[in-house]
PDB file of C-alpha atoms in Angstrom:
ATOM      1  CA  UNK A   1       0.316  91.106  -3.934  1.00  0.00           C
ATOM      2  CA  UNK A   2      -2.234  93.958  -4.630  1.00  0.00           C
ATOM      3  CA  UNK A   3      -2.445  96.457  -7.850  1.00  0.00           C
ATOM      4  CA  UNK A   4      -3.513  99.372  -8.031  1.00  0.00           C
ATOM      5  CA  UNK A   5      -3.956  99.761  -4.224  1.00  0.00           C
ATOM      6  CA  UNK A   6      -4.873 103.178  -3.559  1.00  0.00           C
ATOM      7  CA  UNK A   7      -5.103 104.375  -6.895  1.00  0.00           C
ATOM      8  CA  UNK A   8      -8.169 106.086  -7.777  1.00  0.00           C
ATOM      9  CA  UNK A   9      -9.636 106.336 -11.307  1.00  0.00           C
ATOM     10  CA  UNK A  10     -12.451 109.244 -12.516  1.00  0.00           C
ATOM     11  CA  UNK A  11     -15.495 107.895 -13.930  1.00  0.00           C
ATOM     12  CA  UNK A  12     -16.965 109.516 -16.904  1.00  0.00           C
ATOM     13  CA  UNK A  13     -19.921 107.054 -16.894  1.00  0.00           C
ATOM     14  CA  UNK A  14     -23.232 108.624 -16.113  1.00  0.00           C
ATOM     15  CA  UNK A  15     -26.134 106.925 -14.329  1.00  0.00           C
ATOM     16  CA  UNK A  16     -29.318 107.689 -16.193  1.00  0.00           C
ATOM     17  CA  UNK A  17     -29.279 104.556 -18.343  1.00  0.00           C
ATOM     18  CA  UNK A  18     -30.267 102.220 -16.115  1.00  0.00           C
ATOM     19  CA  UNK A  19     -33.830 103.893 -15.341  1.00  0.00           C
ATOM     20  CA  UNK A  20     -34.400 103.810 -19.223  1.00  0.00           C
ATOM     21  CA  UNK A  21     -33.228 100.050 -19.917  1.00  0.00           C
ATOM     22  CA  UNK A  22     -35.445  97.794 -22.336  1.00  0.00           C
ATOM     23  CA  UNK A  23     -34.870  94.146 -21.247  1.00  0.00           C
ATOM     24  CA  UNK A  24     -33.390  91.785 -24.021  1.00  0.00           C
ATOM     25  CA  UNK A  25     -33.428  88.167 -25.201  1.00  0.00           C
ATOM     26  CA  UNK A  26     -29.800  87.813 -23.676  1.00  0.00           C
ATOM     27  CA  UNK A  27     -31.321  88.964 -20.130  1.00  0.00           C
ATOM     28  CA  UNK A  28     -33.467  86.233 -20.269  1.00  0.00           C
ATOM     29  CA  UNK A  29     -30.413  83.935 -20.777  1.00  0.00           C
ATOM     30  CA  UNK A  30     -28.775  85.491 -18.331  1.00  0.00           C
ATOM     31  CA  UNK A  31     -31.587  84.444 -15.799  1.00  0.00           C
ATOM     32  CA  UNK A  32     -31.977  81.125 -17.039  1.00  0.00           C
ATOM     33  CA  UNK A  33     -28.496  81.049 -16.300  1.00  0.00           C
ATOM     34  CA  UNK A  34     -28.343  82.145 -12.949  1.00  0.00           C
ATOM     35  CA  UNK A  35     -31.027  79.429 -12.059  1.00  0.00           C
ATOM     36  CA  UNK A  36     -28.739  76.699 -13.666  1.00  0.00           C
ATOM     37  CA  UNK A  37     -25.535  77.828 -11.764  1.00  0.00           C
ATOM     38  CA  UNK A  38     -26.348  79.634  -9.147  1.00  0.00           C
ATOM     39  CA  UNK A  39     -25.996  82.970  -7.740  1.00  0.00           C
ATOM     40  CA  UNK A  40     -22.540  84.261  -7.341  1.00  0.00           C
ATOM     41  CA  UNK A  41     -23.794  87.022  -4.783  1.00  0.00           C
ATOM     42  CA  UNK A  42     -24.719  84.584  -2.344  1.00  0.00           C
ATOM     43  CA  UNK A  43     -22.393  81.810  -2.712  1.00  0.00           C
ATOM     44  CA  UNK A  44     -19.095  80.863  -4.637  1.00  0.00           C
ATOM     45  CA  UNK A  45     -20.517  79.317  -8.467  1.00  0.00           C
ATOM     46  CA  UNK A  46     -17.722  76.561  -9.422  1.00  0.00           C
ATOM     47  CA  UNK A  47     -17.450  75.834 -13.065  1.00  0.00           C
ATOM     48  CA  UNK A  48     -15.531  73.307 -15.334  1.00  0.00           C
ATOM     49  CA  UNK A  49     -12.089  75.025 -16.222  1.00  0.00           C
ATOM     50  CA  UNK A  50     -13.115  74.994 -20.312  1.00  0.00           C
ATOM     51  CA  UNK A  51     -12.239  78.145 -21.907  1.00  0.00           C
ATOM     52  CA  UNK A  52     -16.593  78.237 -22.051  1.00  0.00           C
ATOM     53  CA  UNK A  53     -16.733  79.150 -18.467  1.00  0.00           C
ATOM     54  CA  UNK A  54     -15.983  82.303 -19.391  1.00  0.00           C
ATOM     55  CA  UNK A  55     -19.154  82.535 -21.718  1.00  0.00           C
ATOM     56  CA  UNK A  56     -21.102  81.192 -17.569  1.00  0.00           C
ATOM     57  CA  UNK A  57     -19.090  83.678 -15.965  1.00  0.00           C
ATOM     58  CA  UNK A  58     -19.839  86.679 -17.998  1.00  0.00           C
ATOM     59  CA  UNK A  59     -23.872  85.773 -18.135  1.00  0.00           C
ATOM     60  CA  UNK A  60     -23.991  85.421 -14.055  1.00  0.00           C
ATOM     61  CA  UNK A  61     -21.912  88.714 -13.163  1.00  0.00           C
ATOM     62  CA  UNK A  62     -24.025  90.443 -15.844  1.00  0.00           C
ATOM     63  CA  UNK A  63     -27.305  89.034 -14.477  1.00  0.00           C
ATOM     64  CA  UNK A  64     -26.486  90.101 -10.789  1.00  0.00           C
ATOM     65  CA  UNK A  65     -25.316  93.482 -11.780  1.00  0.00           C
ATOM     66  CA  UNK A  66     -27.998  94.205 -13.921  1.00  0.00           C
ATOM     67  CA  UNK A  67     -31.060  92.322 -12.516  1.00  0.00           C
ATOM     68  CA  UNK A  68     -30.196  91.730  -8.950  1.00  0.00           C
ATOM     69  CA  UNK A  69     -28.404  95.425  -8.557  1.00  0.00           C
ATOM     70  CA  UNK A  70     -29.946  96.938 -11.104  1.00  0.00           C
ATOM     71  CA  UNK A  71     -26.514  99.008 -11.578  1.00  0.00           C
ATOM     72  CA  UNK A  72     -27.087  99.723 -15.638  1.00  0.00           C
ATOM     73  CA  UNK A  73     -25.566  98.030 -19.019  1.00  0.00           C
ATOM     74  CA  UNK A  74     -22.269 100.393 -18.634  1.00  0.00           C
ATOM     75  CA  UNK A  75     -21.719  98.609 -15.094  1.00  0.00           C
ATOM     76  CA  UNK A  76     -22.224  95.545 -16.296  1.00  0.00           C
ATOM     77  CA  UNK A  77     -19.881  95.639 -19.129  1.00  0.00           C
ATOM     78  CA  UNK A  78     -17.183  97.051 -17.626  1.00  0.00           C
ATOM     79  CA  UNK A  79     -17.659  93.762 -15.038  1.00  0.00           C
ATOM     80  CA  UNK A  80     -18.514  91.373 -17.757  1.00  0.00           C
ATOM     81  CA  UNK A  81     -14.999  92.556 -19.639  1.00  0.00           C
ATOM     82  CA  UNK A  82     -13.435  91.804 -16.235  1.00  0.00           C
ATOM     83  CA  UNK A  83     -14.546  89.133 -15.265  1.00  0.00           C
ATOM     84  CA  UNK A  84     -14.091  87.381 -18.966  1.00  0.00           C
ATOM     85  CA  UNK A  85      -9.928  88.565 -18.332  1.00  0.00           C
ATOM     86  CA  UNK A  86      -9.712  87.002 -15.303  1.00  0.00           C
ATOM     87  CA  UNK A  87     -12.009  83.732 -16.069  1.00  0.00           C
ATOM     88  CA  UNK A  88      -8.928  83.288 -18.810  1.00  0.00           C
ATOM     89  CA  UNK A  89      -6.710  84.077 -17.125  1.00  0.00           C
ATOM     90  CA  UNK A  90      -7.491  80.923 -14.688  1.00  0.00           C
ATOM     91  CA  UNK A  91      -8.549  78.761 -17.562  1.00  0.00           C
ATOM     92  CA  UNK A  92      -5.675  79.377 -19.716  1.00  0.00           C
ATOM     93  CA  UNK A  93      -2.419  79.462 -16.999  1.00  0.00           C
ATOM     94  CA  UNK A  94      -3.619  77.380 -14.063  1.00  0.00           C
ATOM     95  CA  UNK A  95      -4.147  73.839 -14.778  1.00  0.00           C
ATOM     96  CA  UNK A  96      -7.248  73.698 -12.571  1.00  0.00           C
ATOM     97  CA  UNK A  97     -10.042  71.329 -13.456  1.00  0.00           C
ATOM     98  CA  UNK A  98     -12.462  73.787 -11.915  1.00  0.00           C
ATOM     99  CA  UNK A  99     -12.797  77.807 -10.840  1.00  0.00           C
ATOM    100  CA  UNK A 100     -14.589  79.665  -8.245  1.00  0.00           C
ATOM    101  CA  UNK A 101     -16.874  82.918  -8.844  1.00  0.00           C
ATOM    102  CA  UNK A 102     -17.887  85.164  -6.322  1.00  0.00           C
ATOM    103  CA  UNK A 103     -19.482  88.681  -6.589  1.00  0.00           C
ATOM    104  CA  UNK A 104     -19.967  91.062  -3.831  1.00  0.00           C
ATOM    105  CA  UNK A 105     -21.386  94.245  -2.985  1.00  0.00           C
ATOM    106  CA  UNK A 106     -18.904  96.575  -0.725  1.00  0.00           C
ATOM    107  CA  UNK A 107     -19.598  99.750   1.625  1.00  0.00           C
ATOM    108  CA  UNK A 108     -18.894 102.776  -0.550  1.00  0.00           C
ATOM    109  CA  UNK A 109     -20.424 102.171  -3.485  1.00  0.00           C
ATOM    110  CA  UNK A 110     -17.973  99.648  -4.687  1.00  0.00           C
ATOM    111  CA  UNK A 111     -18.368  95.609  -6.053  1.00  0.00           C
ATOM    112  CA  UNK A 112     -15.953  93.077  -5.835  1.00  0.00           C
ATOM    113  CA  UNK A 113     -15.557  90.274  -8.063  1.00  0.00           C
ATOM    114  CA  UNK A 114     -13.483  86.715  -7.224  1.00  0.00           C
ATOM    115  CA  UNK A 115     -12.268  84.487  -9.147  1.00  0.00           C
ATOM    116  CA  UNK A 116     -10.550  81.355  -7.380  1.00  0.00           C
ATOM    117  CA  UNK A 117      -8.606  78.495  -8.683  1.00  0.00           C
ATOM    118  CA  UNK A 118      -6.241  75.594  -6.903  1.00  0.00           C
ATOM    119  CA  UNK A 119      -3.183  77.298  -8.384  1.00  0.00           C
ATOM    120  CA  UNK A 120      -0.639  79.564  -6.249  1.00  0.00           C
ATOM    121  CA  UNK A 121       1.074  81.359  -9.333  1.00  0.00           C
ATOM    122  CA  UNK A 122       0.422  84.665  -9.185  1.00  0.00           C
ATOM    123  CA  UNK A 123      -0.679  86.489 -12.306  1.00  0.00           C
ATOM    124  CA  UNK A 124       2.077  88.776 -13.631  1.00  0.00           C
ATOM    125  CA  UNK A 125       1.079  92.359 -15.128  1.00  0.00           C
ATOM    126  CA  UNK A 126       3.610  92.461 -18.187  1.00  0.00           C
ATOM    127  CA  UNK A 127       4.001  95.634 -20.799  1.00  0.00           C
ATOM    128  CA  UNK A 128       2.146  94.843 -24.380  1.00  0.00           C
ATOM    129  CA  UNK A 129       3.584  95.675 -27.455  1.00  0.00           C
ATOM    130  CA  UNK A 130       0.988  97.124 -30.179  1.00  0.00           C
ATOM    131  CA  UNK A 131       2.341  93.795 -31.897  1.00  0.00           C
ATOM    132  CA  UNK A 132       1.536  91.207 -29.639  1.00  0.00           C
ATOM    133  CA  UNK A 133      -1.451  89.413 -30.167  1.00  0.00           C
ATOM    134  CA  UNK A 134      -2.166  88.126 -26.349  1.00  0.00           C
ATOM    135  CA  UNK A 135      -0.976  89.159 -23.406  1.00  0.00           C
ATOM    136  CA  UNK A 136      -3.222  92.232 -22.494  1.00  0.00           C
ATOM    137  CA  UNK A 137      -5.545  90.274 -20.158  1.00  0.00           C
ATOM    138  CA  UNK A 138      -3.989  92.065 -16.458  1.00  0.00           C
ATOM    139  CA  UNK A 139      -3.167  95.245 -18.657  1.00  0.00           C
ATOM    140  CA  UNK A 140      -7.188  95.798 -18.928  1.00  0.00           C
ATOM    141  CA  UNK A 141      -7.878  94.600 -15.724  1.00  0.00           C
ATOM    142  CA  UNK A 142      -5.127  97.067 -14.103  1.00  0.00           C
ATOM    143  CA  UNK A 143      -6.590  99.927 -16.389  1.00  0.00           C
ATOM    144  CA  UNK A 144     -10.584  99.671 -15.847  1.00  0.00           C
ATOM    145  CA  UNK A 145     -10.633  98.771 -12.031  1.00  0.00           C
ATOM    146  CA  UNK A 146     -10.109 100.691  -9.277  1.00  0.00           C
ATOM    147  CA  UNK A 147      -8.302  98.118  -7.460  1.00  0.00           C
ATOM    148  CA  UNK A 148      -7.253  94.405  -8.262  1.00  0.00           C
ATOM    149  CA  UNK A 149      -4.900  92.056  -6.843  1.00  0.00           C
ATOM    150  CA  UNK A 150      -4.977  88.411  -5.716  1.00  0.00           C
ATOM    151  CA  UNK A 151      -5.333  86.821  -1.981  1.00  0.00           C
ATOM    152  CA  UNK A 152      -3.226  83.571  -1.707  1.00  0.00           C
ATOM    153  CA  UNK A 153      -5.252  80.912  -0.141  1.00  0.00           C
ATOM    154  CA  UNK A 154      -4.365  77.313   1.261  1.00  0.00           C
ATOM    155  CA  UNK A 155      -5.442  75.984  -1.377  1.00  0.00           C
ATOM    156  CA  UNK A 156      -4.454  78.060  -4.513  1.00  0.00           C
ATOM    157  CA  UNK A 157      -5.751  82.043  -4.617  1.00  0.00           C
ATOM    158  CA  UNK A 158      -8.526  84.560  -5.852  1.00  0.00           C
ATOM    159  CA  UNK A 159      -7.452  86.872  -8.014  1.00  0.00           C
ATOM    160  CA  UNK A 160     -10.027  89.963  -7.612  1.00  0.00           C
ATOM    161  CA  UNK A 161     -10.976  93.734  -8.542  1.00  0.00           C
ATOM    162  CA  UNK A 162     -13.396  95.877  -7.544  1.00  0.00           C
ATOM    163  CA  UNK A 163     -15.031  98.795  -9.414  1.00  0.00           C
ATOM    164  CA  UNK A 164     -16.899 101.995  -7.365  1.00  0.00           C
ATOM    165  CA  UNK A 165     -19.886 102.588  -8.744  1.00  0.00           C
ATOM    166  CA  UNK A 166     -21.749 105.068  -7.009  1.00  0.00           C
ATOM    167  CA  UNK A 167     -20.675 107.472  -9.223  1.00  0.00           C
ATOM    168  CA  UNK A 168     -21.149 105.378 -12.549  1.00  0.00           C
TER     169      UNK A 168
END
């Protein structure tokens, strides 16, 4: 199951930000960070399924995209938003005691981002009302990324998007 395959999205993101960025106290948590969990560029980071994970997740994508990248802040948010959906997503519906994060950078100006649990239910894009109050998770995910969709594994699945951003 894929979304969004083949479906490109314009960027109205420009580029110039990232040669002007002032570091921050949070980059420096994001680092210290990094060097407590590991790298999710270079290997899979596992955390504890706890709905804090996500808090991990966001600091480690953000710290490669910014720091190891150095692909600017509107990069990294549009990843850290991401990856907090999906890092839910697997905390809140799978049951798993732990998840799997794994970032990569693709040919063609594009990243990928991974996040694996044990389970094999597959996440389920489903329309929002303006008067629901959850529920919007895949509907953000489907709307900001180029491409997502989830690879079924032995062992449970990663659910994944990627973003191009060559042109961000």
């Amino acid at each position: 199951m894929a979304g969004l395959d083949g479906v490109e999205r314009p960027w109205h993101h420009g580029g110039a930000a990232a040669a002007r960025r002032v570091p921050s106290a949070g980059d420096e948590q994001d680092l210290k960070t990094l060097e407590r969990y590991g790298d999710p560029a270079v290997e899979e980071v596992r955390l504890p399924s706890r709905p804090e994970s996500a808090a991990t997740a966001r600091r480690l994508a953000r710290c490669v995209v910014l720091h190891a990248w150095s692909l600017g802040p509107r990069v990294a948010d549009d990843v850290v938003l991401l990856v907090s959906e999906l890092v839910g997503n697997a905390v809140l519906h799978t049951g798993a005691r732990e998840i799997g994060l794994r970032v990569h950078r693709l040919r063609g100006g594009r990243i990928r981002v991974e996040v694996r649990d044990p389970s094999r239910g597959l996440p389920c894009l489903m329309p929002a009302r303006s008067t629901d109050i959850g529920g919007r998770g895949l509907l953000v995910v489907d709307t900001l990324a180029d491409r997502w969709g989830v690879d079924l594994l032995p062992r449970g699945k990663n659910t994944w998007f990627e973003l191009r951003v060559a042109d961000r």
